[in-house]
């Protein structure tokens, strides 16, 4: 019985291939397909619905429904049984469609005569392309064999849709990868960029979804899987002494590569008439569909591993390796699912912009993108499915949107925006060497954030008066093993040399949370942002902290040195870290190394608890830097990686500014230098308000110094402070509206 069904499936696929091999236009091909499927399955109706846009399905071909309804019947995703198949990506098989949940009667189709309904999602690698439907008058539930056969056919239709087999002049049959697409995402690094797509992992195209010889295809699959297994075993052998996280990934690869169930399903797909490549991709698509439904992060990662492994297998089968022969364009915009910091640094400043399908505002890639000042948008769903190498693309890192193959009106508006940004930067050149002095005589010290040697030229070009934050973790994140102390000494010395006497604040290792070292065992923490990170790691692993402190002291070579500890939650943590500094200084003295001419030891205030530390702490610490990004998320209990809540709270909220005011007062009482470091320091309006609250040092990305300085030089801090306090006394939730009114009037 199974052999008979399999033979019928292969026979149907063979007929489909013949139908699609001709020179018929797209509509004629679709019409042939619906007729062939209906005839083979023995149903009165077979219909193909394709997406007209992201939210709308259109009936594009049908055998059995009213001819007039083709290209006229449309429905929203989730609407009716067809819309529910598209929304949830799951098969609906019912003998009584009119009484099934979600049924919607479409009178123009004449479908009221048909009781049975079977809807199959047409999807490719997790992207929903449409729905294949068969219906019959008899009240029957379609067999498992029929469902399976139609799933195979739907997969072939998806591949042929991707290859442009159904392109036509009719509505709903427009070609893929040619229309303008607007992709919303999350802004992770500001800036705007125009260029052409460079895919980090080029797509594998399956051009032969239907098999000529199933036996030959099974042989090809077996050989490719064996080659894959050997490759994974070699990688495991090479990585035995590497980091445990990488080993875990490779172990997962080996588990999937040796999975009998995975192999059996692909063999069954081939026996039904699919080619080896199509069988792999069918299983990959179903894994992607499961991935979208899984809540557990660990299982999601494992399914992602299977996805990566499938791509490796497809490359073996098709010979389509990472090297496709395409040349990196002169203006590349990198498009990837995700990317590690080391890989991103290899591209360096050649990139105009970066678009990631996944990622977060605090990811390693975001840290490197900020260091390189490259616009970055993350969470741009479907970008890899939509984009092709060489596509025209525009990245708006301000709004967090991507314009792929934009039309002329978008191009014109976007280029105007880029020109305005460039003109603004040119205007700031005239004030680059001037001090940021407000109209009422307050001098604001504007310093820059850095993390790479490549940042240091910005010290002179931007007009920054020093480095308010040098992130030392990047050198640890981009390696597969712990850097040697001598390497760190060389790096830190080059940083101090490049600063030419300007103050550099070295923040000690801020790892954990979203910054996990590749060679450290990851901790499965329910809330990493509040977990084992930053100074907590340093105090628990004093050897690592000591090594970094030794490197900093030796790099100073007798010059002034400034060290800051991150994420200090209570005074005792700072004291313990300071004791490590003192012990390290003593060891260095005994070893005969030059000690710093002067040494400042500060703390980063990122937790509300530290603001309420005993006064003795404020008397002891040499300086405090408010870490605005973390402090704000903890103050509002709003995860900055969560788009639902991240933008819900305004930095100019009265409660937050009142809290900042209290910190300023505590530091003023003990004459403790105070600065503010974070995204808000680089936003002119927010920066002006922070200065009005009493902050006299702001640390930001280099490109923000010009705009911030320009505004500060035009305002009276006393007047602005008055506006803020009047808004607070009125009971306003945010002072933004009042501040904007004041700024418009000056």
XYZ file of C-alpha atoms in Angstrom:
746
model
C 0.000 0.000 0.000
C 2.824 2.360 0.901
C 4.699 1.521 -2.308
C 1.550 2.290 -4.291
C 1.128 5.658 -2.571
C 4.799 6.461 -3.036
C 4.591 5.548 -6.714
C 1.539 7.785 -7.137
C 3.428 10.614 -5.389
C 6.421 10.199 -7.701
C 4.093 9.994 -10.670
C 2.383 13.253 -9.640
C 5.714 15.015 -9.176
C 6.824 13.768 -12.570
C 3.688 15.234 -14.165
C 4.265 18.491 -12.298
C 7.807 18.699 -13.624
C 6.536 18.227 -17.174
C 3.939 20.940 -16.623
C 6.557 23.366 -15.382
C 9.154 22.498 -18.011
C 7.221 24.146 -20.832
C 7.306 27.752 -21.953
C 3.887 28.528 -20.522
C 3.488 31.805 -18.622
C 3.153 31.680 -14.842
C -0.647 31.640 -14.709
C -0.908 28.762 -17.178
C 1.581 26.748 -15.116
C -0.390 27.324 -11.934
C -3.615 26.324 -13.683
C -2.007 23.082 -14.906
C -0.736 22.319 -11.406
C -4.132 22.695 -9.742
C -5.709 20.481 -12.414
C -3.015 17.800 -12.031
C -3.215 17.750 -8.231
C -7.007 17.597 -8.156
C -6.992 14.813 -10.716
C -4.276 12.789 -8.924
C -5.703 13.160 -5.409
C -9.262 12.582 -6.589
C -10.828 15.822 -5.341
C -13.218 18.227 -6.979
C -11.229 21.299 -5.906
C -7.541 22.210 -5.804
C -6.549 25.818 -5.194
C -3.319 27.758 -4.688
C -3.324 30.900 -2.561
C -0.187 33.062 -2.605
C 0.716 36.098 -0.551
C 0.001 39.366 -2.320
C 1.680 41.251 0.521
C 2.732 40.453 4.087
C -0.842 40.370 5.338
C -2.973 39.382 2.343
C -3.508 36.050 0.578
C -4.883 35.938 -2.932
C -6.526 33.042 -4.766
C -4.128 32.727 -7.726
C -5.317 29.471 -9.343
C -8.125 26.968 -8.833
C -9.581 23.833 -10.304
C -13.203 23.505 -9.172
C -13.996 26.941 -7.702
C -15.687 29.664 -9.746
C -13.231 30.938 -12.383
C -14.301 34.543 -11.722
C -13.013 34.327 -8.152
C -9.372 33.787 -9.217
C -7.347 36.938 -8.437
C -10.502 38.436 -6.917
C -10.802 36.471 -3.673
C -8.463 37.761 -0.989
C -8.243 37.297 2.744
C -6.168 38.576 5.604
C -3.722 36.272 7.309
C -5.632 34.428 10.054
C -8.938 34.964 8.263
C -10.880 31.811 7.351
C -9.375 28.331 7.245
C -6.881 29.315 4.541
C -5.768 32.329 6.566
C -5.341 30.172 9.677
C -3.108 27.718 7.799
C -0.956 30.668 6.704
C -0.872 32.257 10.154
C 0.081 29.167 12.138
C 1.970 27.251 9.434
C 0.054 24.080 10.282
C -2.086 21.675 8.268
C -5.862 21.890 8.669
C -7.656 18.647 7.739
C -11.395 18.561 8.421
C -14.382 16.594 6.995
C -16.797 19.394 7.963
C -15.264 22.704 6.905
C -18.376 24.926 7.419
C -18.402 24.010 11.115
C -14.642 24.104 11.653
C -13.143 26.816 13.863
C -12.373 29.952 11.888
C -14.354 29.015 8.749
C -15.337 31.968 6.607
C -17.743 31.615 3.688
C -16.541 33.249 0.441
C -19.699 33.381 -1.711
C -17.887 34.330 -4.943
C -15.956 31.039 -4.946
C -18.932 28.661 -4.860
C -17.200 26.600 -2.168
C -20.392 26.050 -0.158
C -20.876 22.731 -1.974
C -17.686 21.253 -0.532
C -17.509 19.717 2.940
C -13.978 18.345 3.196
C -11.047 20.740 3.475
C -7.300 20.091 3.533
C -4.995 23.115 3.733
C -1.192 22.707 3.451
C 1.234 25.590 4.103
C 3.473 26.468 1.167
C 6.673 27.527 2.910
C 10.374 27.660 2.293
C 12.893 27.822 5.141
C 10.335 29.201 7.530
C 9.013 31.826 5.115
C 5.312 31.436 4.382
C 4.636 31.815 0.650
C 1.022 30.640 0.467
C -1.435 27.785 1.010
C -2.302 24.703 -1.077
C -5.934 23.609 -0.625
C -7.931 20.575 -1.780
C -11.677 20.221 -1.138
C -14.321 17.623 -1.892
C -18.081 17.248 -1.572
C -17.781 14.053 0.454
C -17.442 14.540 4.196
C -14.113 12.807 4.690
C -10.849 13.388 6.474
C -7.916 13.068 4.106
C -5.539 10.187 4.834
C -2.058 10.626 6.272
C -0.626 9.463 2.937
C -2.590 12.136 1.071
C -1.445 14.815 3.537
C 2.167 13.715 3.169
C 1.956 13.647 -0.623
C 0.543 17.188 -0.704
C 3.211 18.415 1.721
C 5.803 17.183 -0.761
C 3.978 18.928 -3.597
C 3.672 22.138 -1.551
C 7.405 22.067 -0.977
C 8.013 21.795 -4.733
C 5.591 24.670 -5.370
C 7.536 26.739 -2.812
C 10.824 26.005 -4.578
C 9.376 26.821 -7.978
C 7.849 30.029 -6.619
C 11.294 30.995 -5.303
C 12.788 30.270 -8.744
C 10.177 32.479 -10.444
C 8.194 29.729 -12.174
C 4.850 31.444 -11.584
C 5.681 35.027 -12.446
C 3.049 36.766 -14.514
C 1.240 40.033 -15.168
C -1.679 38.980 -13.002
C -2.019 40.491 -9.509
C -0.428 38.236 -6.907
C 2.074 36.748 -9.382
C 4.678 39.500 -9.157
C 8.292 38.237 -9.138
C 10.090 37.642 -5.853
C 13.243 39.577 -4.940
C 12.367 42.440 -7.258
C 9.805 44.466 -5.360
C 10.666 47.196 -2.827
C 10.497 45.902 0.750
C 10.416 47.822 4.026
C 11.764 45.710 6.903
C 11.294 46.989 10.447
C 13.945 46.079 13.015
C 15.649 47.492 16.065
C 18.174 50.325 15.977
C 21.413 49.044 17.546
C 23.852 51.645 16.218
C 22.865 55.060 14.927
C 23.632 56.377 11.481
C 22.310 56.050 7.939
C 23.938 54.128 5.108
C 23.266 53.290 1.474
C 24.902 50.453 -0.401
C 24.493 46.991 -1.865
C 23.785 43.708 -0.104
C 26.631 41.391 0.810
C 25.314 38.134 2.244
C 27.571 36.760 4.964
C 26.226 33.273 4.208
C 24.999 33.113 0.595
C 21.733 31.299 0.046
C 21.672 27.792 -1.367
C 19.299 27.549 -4.307
C 17.658 24.194 -5.036
C 17.120 24.143 -8.785
C 16.120 20.470 -9.081
C 13.378 19.795 -6.503
C 12.036 16.720 -8.318
C 14.120 13.537 -8.625
C 14.681 11.640 -11.873
C 16.105 8.594 -10.153
C 15.193 8.078 -6.460
C 17.861 5.381 -6.034
C 20.537 7.745 -7.278
C 19.229 10.520 -5.011
C 19.354 8.200 -1.992
C 22.941 7.353 -2.871
C 23.827 11.053 -3.193
C 22.207 11.801 0.176
C 24.022 8.939 1.892
C 27.403 10.046 0.527
C 26.787 13.684 1.466
C 25.666 12.824 5.010
C 28.763 10.639 5.463
C 30.938 13.527 4.278
C 29.116 15.794 6.706
C 29.660 13.385 9.611
C 33.379 13.079 8.839
C 33.660 16.872 8.723
C 31.920 17.288 12.087
C 34.118 14.589 13.647
C 37.237 16.409 12.388
C 36.013 19.709 13.811
C 35.387 18.003 17.142
C 38.839 16.475 17.115
C 40.478 19.830 16.396
C 38.399 21.585 19.064
C 38.923 19.122 21.919
C 41.102 21.620 23.773
C 38.945 24.584 22.816
C 36.132 26.274 24.658
C 33.315 24.174 26.066
C 30.538 26.165 24.402
C 31.950 25.462 20.939
C 32.308 21.795 21.855
C 28.653 21.707 22.925
C 27.593 23.103 19.544
C 29.720 20.551 17.695
C 28.368 17.739 19.862
C 24.864 18.873 18.907
C 25.962 18.856 15.248
C 27.209 15.275 15.617
C 23.994 14.218 17.352
C 21.860 15.595 14.520
C 24.220 14.301 11.799
C 23.852 10.800 13.253
C 20.119 11.071 13.901
C 18.338 8.083 12.409
C 15.019 9.913 12.482
C 16.401 12.848 10.468
C 17.917 10.473 7.913
C 14.769 8.331 7.717
C 12.529 11.348 7.042
C 14.791 12.562 4.238
C 14.893 9.071 2.726
C 11.089 8.956 2.812
C 10.921 12.350 1.097
C 13.197 11.077 -1.666
C 11.110 7.919 -2.054
C 8.097 10.198 -2.568
C 9.822 11.874 -5.501
C 11.964 14.703 -4.104
C 15.596 15.245 -4.968
C 18.191 14.910 -2.196
C 18.507 18.716 -1.948
C 14.749 19.195 -1.775
C 14.448 16.506 0.904
C 17.046 18.260 3.068
C 15.347 21.605 2.590
C 11.905 20.170 3.351
C 13.148 18.913 6.714
C 14.927 22.224 7.280
C 11.734 24.176 6.565
C 9.781 22.067 9.023
C 12.506 22.590 11.641
C 12.271 26.348 11.051
C 8.486 26.165 11.460
C 8.931 24.351 14.777
C 11.546 26.910 15.791
C 9.051 29.750 15.533
C 6.717 27.963 17.967
C 9.297 26.959 20.600
C 9.541 29.079 23.752
C 12.439 27.280 25.433
C 15.719 29.070 24.595
C 17.804 25.878 24.786
C 15.568 23.985 22.355
C 15.522 27.010 20.071
C 19.340 26.935 19.976
C 19.345 23.221 19.191
C 16.910 23.704 16.317
C 19.169 26.514 15.146
C 22.060 24.033 15.194
C 20.021 21.701 12.987
C 19.345 24.620 10.655
C 23.078 25.333 10.344
C 23.831 21.654 9.816
C 21.222 21.463 7.043
C 22.911 24.386 5.283
C 26.244 22.550 5.459
C 24.626 19.450 3.942
C 23.000 21.512 1.188
C 26.346 23.060 0.301
C 27.878 19.590 0.011
C 25.037 18.387 -2.245
C 24.890 21.458 -4.483
C 28.542 22.451 -4.446
C 27.407 25.979 -3.582
C 30.050 26.899 -1.004
C 30.557 30.177 0.791
C 32.725 31.294 -2.155
C 30.179 31.942 -4.872
C 32.398 33.969 -7.156
C 30.584 37.182 -6.233
C 32.819 40.173 -5.516
C 32.434 42.335 -2.449
C 30.792 45.559 -3.668
C 32.471 48.925 -3.117
C 29.680 49.921 -0.725
C 28.807 46.665 1.104
C 25.936 46.403 3.555
C 26.456 43.150 5.447
C 23.352 40.963 5.797
C 23.458 37.948 8.113
C 21.379 35.962 10.559
C 23.906 36.812 13.259
C 27.654 37.324 13.366
C 30.418 37.064 15.935
C 32.709 39.960 16.842
C 35.823 38.368 15.324
C 34.126 37.815 11.944
C 32.771 41.362 12.002
C 36.196 42.810 12.766
C 37.578 40.957 9.713
C 35.263 43.038 7.525
C 36.329 46.144 9.493
C 35.506 49.599 8.252
C 34.916 48.333 4.700
C 31.265 47.935 5.631
C 28.804 50.784 5.142
C 26.174 49.161 7.349
C 25.044 45.918 8.970
C 21.626 44.241 9.055
C 21.052 41.184 11.225
C 18.026 38.913 11.299
C 18.629 38.232 14.987
C 20.904 39.929 17.524
C 20.257 42.517 20.215
C 21.228 46.062 21.104
C 23.746 44.713 23.621
C 25.198 41.890 21.501
C 28.865 41.455 20.638
C 28.129 42.570 17.074
C 26.484 45.753 18.360
C 29.510 46.525 20.528
C 31.862 46.172 17.548
C 29.523 48.137 15.259
C 29.508 51.004 17.759
C 33.278 50.880 18.005
C 33.534 51.043 14.198
C 30.705 53.639 13.976
C 28.824 51.463 11.456
C 25.000 51.784 11.356
C 23.416 48.555 12.618
C 19.848 47.270 12.569
C 19.050 43.993 14.349
C 15.906 41.828 14.439
C 15.164 42.556 10.780
C 13.023 39.470 10.227
C 13.121 37.762 6.817
C 16.014 39.894 5.557
C 18.009 36.827 4.456
C 15.008 35.387 2.606
C 14.277 38.680 0.879
C 17.765 39.922 0.010
C 20.056 38.800 -2.796
C 23.719 39.685 -3.243
C 23.996 43.044 -4.968
C 20.507 44.291 -4.068
C 20.260 48.025 -3.473
C 19.701 48.596 0.268
C 19.367 51.537 2.655
C 19.865 51.174 6.410
C 18.350 53.662 8.841
C 20.118 53.138 12.154
C 18.187 56.036 13.669
C 14.717 54.563 13.138
C 15.701 50.881 13.016
C 14.323 50.200 9.521
C 15.766 48.747 6.321
C 14.723 49.703 2.784
C 15.495 46.840 0.390
C 15.318 47.623 -3.330
C 13.776 51.027 -2.495
C 11.735 52.941 -5.059
C 12.812 56.359 -6.331
C 10.828 58.363 -3.774
C 12.421 56.492 -0.846
C 15.888 56.800 -2.402
C 15.476 60.545 -2.822
C 14.235 61.107 0.743
C 16.913 58.844 2.213
C 19.733 60.533 0.324
C 18.466 63.885 1.554
C 18.702 62.535 5.096
C 22.279 61.274 4.547
C 23.232 64.637 3.033
C 21.741 66.510 5.980
C 23.697 64.325 8.431
C 26.897 64.932 6.464
C 26.270 68.702 6.322
C 25.620 68.745 10.058
C 28.934 67.002 10.724
C 30.695 69.554 8.491
C 29.163 72.384 10.537
C 30.526 70.857 13.719
C 34.106 70.977 12.371
C 34.209 74.738 13.067
C 33.614 74.165 16.793
C 35.725 71.000 17.096
C 38.570 72.702 18.969
C 36.357 74.960 21.080
C 35.382 74.165 24.657
C 31.725 73.289 25.344
C 30.809 76.394 27.366
C 27.138 77.259 27.871
C 25.675 80.747 27.598
C 25.802 81.126 31.382
C 29.457 80.113 31.583
C 29.324 76.427 32.566
C 32.047 74.295 30.973
C 30.968 70.752 30.068
C 33.699 68.175 29.526
C 32.826 66.041 26.473
C 34.726 62.766 26.236
C 34.329 59.709 24.026
C 33.675 56.001 24.416
C 36.099 53.573 22.770
C 36.952 49.896 22.660
C 39.310 49.418 19.724
C 42.538 50.996 18.582
C 40.596 52.070 15.498
C 38.587 54.412 17.741
C 41.570 56.445 18.881
C 41.961 58.700 15.806
C 38.494 60.029 16.723
C 40.054 61.678 19.784
C 41.459 64.390 17.547
C 38.885 64.335 14.763
C 35.834 64.622 17.033
C 37.141 67.186 19.476
C 36.809 64.807 22.427
C 38.758 65.900 25.498
C 39.651 62.355 26.474
C 38.308 58.813 26.670
C 35.601 58.570 29.307
C 35.186 54.832 28.790
C 37.568 52.360 27.167
C 35.816 48.983 27.007
C 38.478 46.364 27.690
C 36.236 43.343 27.065
C 36.379 43.524 23.256
C 39.901 42.100 23.209
C 38.607 39.144 25.231
C 35.423 38.647 23.195
C 37.009 38.410 19.750
C 39.316 35.509 20.677
C 38.852 31.789 21.153
C 41.198 31.784 24.134
C 42.250 34.122 26.928
C 44.628 36.857 25.664
C 48.122 36.795 27.133
C 49.150 39.499 29.582
C 51.918 40.665 27.248
C 49.360 41.210 24.467
C 47.212 43.330 26.772
C 50.219 45.370 27.881
C 51.023 46.149 24.240
C 47.423 47.133 23.485
C 46.907 49.329 26.558
C 50.261 51.036 25.956
C 49.238 51.864 22.377
C 45.970 53.314 23.686
C 47.784 55.582 26.154
C 50.352 56.574 23.522
C 47.579 57.476 21.053
C 45.774 59.555 23.692
C 48.860 61.816 23.885
C 48.402 62.711 27.511
C 44.591 62.963 27.480
C 42.824 61.067 30.241
C 41.739 57.509 29.419
C 39.332 55.707 31.752
C 39.910 51.953 31.438
C 36.847 49.989 32.495
C 37.852 46.548 33.738
C 36.270 43.460 32.202
C 32.518 43.897 31.851
C 31.568 40.366 30.874
C 28.560 38.207 31.612
C 24.928 39.001 30.799
C 24.971 39.522 26.981
C 28.797 39.426 26.798
C 29.874 35.806 27.344
C 33.488 34.948 26.589
C 33.759 32.145 23.980
C 36.175 30.204 26.199
C 34.225 30.490 29.440
C 31.494 28.072 30.350
C 28.159 29.867 29.901
C 25.899 30.053 32.903
C 22.272 29.149 32.404
C 20.840 32.058 34.356
C 17.146 32.951 34.288
C 18.005 36.664 34.147
C 21.625 37.199 33.018
C 21.408 41.011 33.208
C 20.947 40.639 36.964
C 23.293 37.696 37.290
C 26.962 36.790 37.444
C 28.601 39.590 35.507
C 31.175 42.398 35.519
C 32.775 43.012 38.945
C 31.068 39.902 40.337
C 33.016 37.757 37.865
C 36.221 39.660 38.618
C 35.934 39.178 42.382
C 35.105 35.472 41.971
C 37.987 35.022 39.524
C 40.704 37.224 41.048
C 43.386 35.725 38.811
C 41.700 37.204 35.735
C 41.277 40.591 37.422
C 44.883 40.562 38.671
C 46.227 39.777 35.196
C 44.347 42.704 33.683
C 45.427 45.105 36.448
C 49.068 44.062 35.965
C 48.749 44.731 32.221
C 47.297 48.207 32.859
C 49.996 49.144 35.388
C 52.808 47.980 33.121
C 51.302 49.717 30.085
C 51.203 53.027 31.985
C 55.005 53.011 32.264
C 54.928 55.567 35.051
C 52.211 57.729 33.448
C 48.876 58.599 35.143
C 46.411 55.678 35.100
C 42.643 55.662 35.563
C 40.759 52.417 36.285
C 37.012 51.978 36.711
C 35.136 48.925 38.001
C 31.762 48.146 36.346
C 28.419 47.165 37.874
C 29.287 47.941 41.495
C 26.142 47.284 43.540
C 27.483 47.910 47.040
C 30.450 49.629 48.664
C 32.110 46.389 49.796
C 32.480 45.220 46.184
C 34.377 48.391 45.339
C 36.580 48.047 48.428
C 37.399 44.432 47.580
C 38.338 45.416 44.029
C 40.420 48.349 45.268
C 42.267 45.974 47.607
C 43.149 43.848 44.563
C 44.594 46.973 42.947
C 46.673 47.745 46.024
C 47.993 44.176 46.213
C 48.843 44.233 42.518
C 50.673 47.554 42.913
C 52.758 46.097 45.715
C 53.656 43.034 43.633
C 54.639 45.226 40.697
C 56.804 47.367 42.981
C 58.595 44.269 44.283
C 59.150 43.055 40.711
C 60.724 46.386 39.870
C 58.127 47.639 37.398
C 57.414 51.356 37.185
C 54.300 52.392 39.095
C 51.822 54.941 37.736
C 52.600 58.582 38.481
C 49.045 58.842 39.785
C 46.226 56.314 40.028
C 42.491 57.033 40.053
C 40.156 54.185 40.986
C 36.482 54.730 40.226
C 33.173 52.906 40.116
C 30.426 52.731 37.542
C 27.030 53.441 39.069
C 24.668 51.176 37.132
C 22.498 49.873 39.971
C 20.157 52.093 42.027
C 21.514 50.475 45.214
C 24.903 52.190 44.860
C 23.258 55.612 44.861
C 22.172 54.879 48.445
C 25.552 53.597 49.644
C 26.947 55.071 52.910
C 28.539 58.508 52.602
C 31.889 56.909 53.386
C 31.830 55.229 49.979
C 31.425 58.570 48.195
C 34.325 59.935 50.261
C 36.561 56.973 49.362
C 35.954 56.576 45.632
C 38.083 58.739 43.323
C 35.292 59.248 40.798
C 31.888 57.865 39.745
C 30.525 57.361 36.263
C 26.808 56.809 35.846
C 26.247 53.907 33.425
C 23.048 55.274 31.955
C 22.012 52.304 29.796
C 21.952 49.777 32.634
C 20.829 52.230 35.302
C 17.779 53.193 33.258
C 16.692 49.594 32.644
C 16.986 48.752 36.349
C 15.344 52.002 37.452
C 12.288 51.398 35.257
C 12.435 47.583 35.517
C 12.416 47.571 31.692
C 14.763 45.184 29.892
C 16.581 47.161 27.198
C 16.614 44.044 24.996
C 12.806 43.852 25.098
C 11.198 45.978 22.403
C 7.821 45.856 24.122
C 9.097 47.814 27.105
C 12.422 49.346 26.034
C 10.909 52.450 24.458
C 8.089 52.714 26.940
C 10.081 54.858 29.383
C 11.507 58.284 28.612
C 14.989 59.281 29.771
C 13.516 62.692 30.555
C 10.988 61.142 32.903
C 10.693 63.344 35.999
C 11.377 60.414 38.352
C 14.597 59.476 36.553
C 15.882 63.057 36.422
C 15.062 63.469 40.118
C 17.122 60.361 40.829
C 20.022 61.763 38.767
C 19.722 64.997 40.741
C 20.068 63.068 44.006
C 23.231 61.325 42.744
C 24.687 64.705 41.707
C 23.989 66.097 45.202
C 25.616 63.128 46.961
C 28.756 63.453 44.846
C 28.841 67.231 45.345
C 28.733 66.776 49.135
C 31.942 64.720 49.028
C 33.460 66.602 46.037
C 33.511 63.331 44.087
C 33.928 63.848 40.304
C 30.866 62.552 38.457
C 30.245 61.763 34.797
C 27.459 60.218 32.719
C 28.208 57.504 30.160
C 25.613 56.004 27.830
C 23.428 56.545 24.788
C 21.603 59.482 26.396
C 24.874 61.375 26.834
C 25.171 61.450 23.027
C 21.647 62.731 22.371
C 21.723 66.536 22.366
C 18.424 67.156 24.181
C 19.067 64.495 26.824
C 22.672 65.685 27.201
C 21.524 69.256 27.775
C 19.098 68.115 30.480
C 21.803 66.031 32.183
C 24.069 69.082 32.193
C 21.232 71.142 33.634
C 20.922 68.584 36.445
C 24.560 69.278 37.366
C 26.602 66.752 35.358
C 29.778 68.333 34.005
C 31.306 65.370 32.144
C 29.474 63.424 29.444
C 30.927 60.391 27.650
C 29.525 59.374 24.261
C 30.343 57.961 20.841
C 32.663 60.299 18.893
C 30.099 61.238 16.232
C 27.780 62.653 18.920
C 30.249 65.173 20.326
C 29.635 67.786 17.609
C 25.814 67.842 17.885
C 25.920 67.823 21.701
C 28.516 70.607 21.871
C 26.595 72.710 19.347
C 23.442 72.669 21.483
C 25.241 73.180 24.804
C 26.954 76.311 23.475
C 23.569 77.834 22.614
C 21.706 77.307 25.893
C 21.588 78.756 29.396
C 21.759 75.870 31.866
C 20.138 77.930 34.611
C 17.110 78.654 32.438
C 16.877 75.021 31.317
C 17.091 73.784 34.912
C 14.260 76.149 35.803
C 12.135 74.726 32.965
C 12.822 71.179 34.210
C 11.912 71.978 37.811
C 8.741 73.852 36.812
C 7.664 70.820 34.777
C 8.374 68.602 37.775
C 6.335 70.807 40.113
C 3.406 70.750 37.662
C 3.342 66.986 38.018
C 4.370 66.235 34.405
C 5.464 62.666 33.813
C 8.204 63.806 31.428
C 9.900 67.158 30.975
C 10.471 66.552 27.250
C 7.593 68.677 25.970
C 8.511 71.625 28.195
C 12.192 71.349 27.248
C 11.364 71.221 23.535
C 9.273 74.397 23.865
C 12.197 76.129 25.566
C 14.688 75.009 22.904
C 12.438 76.176 20.061
C 12.363 79.649 21.582
C 16.120 80.162 21.955
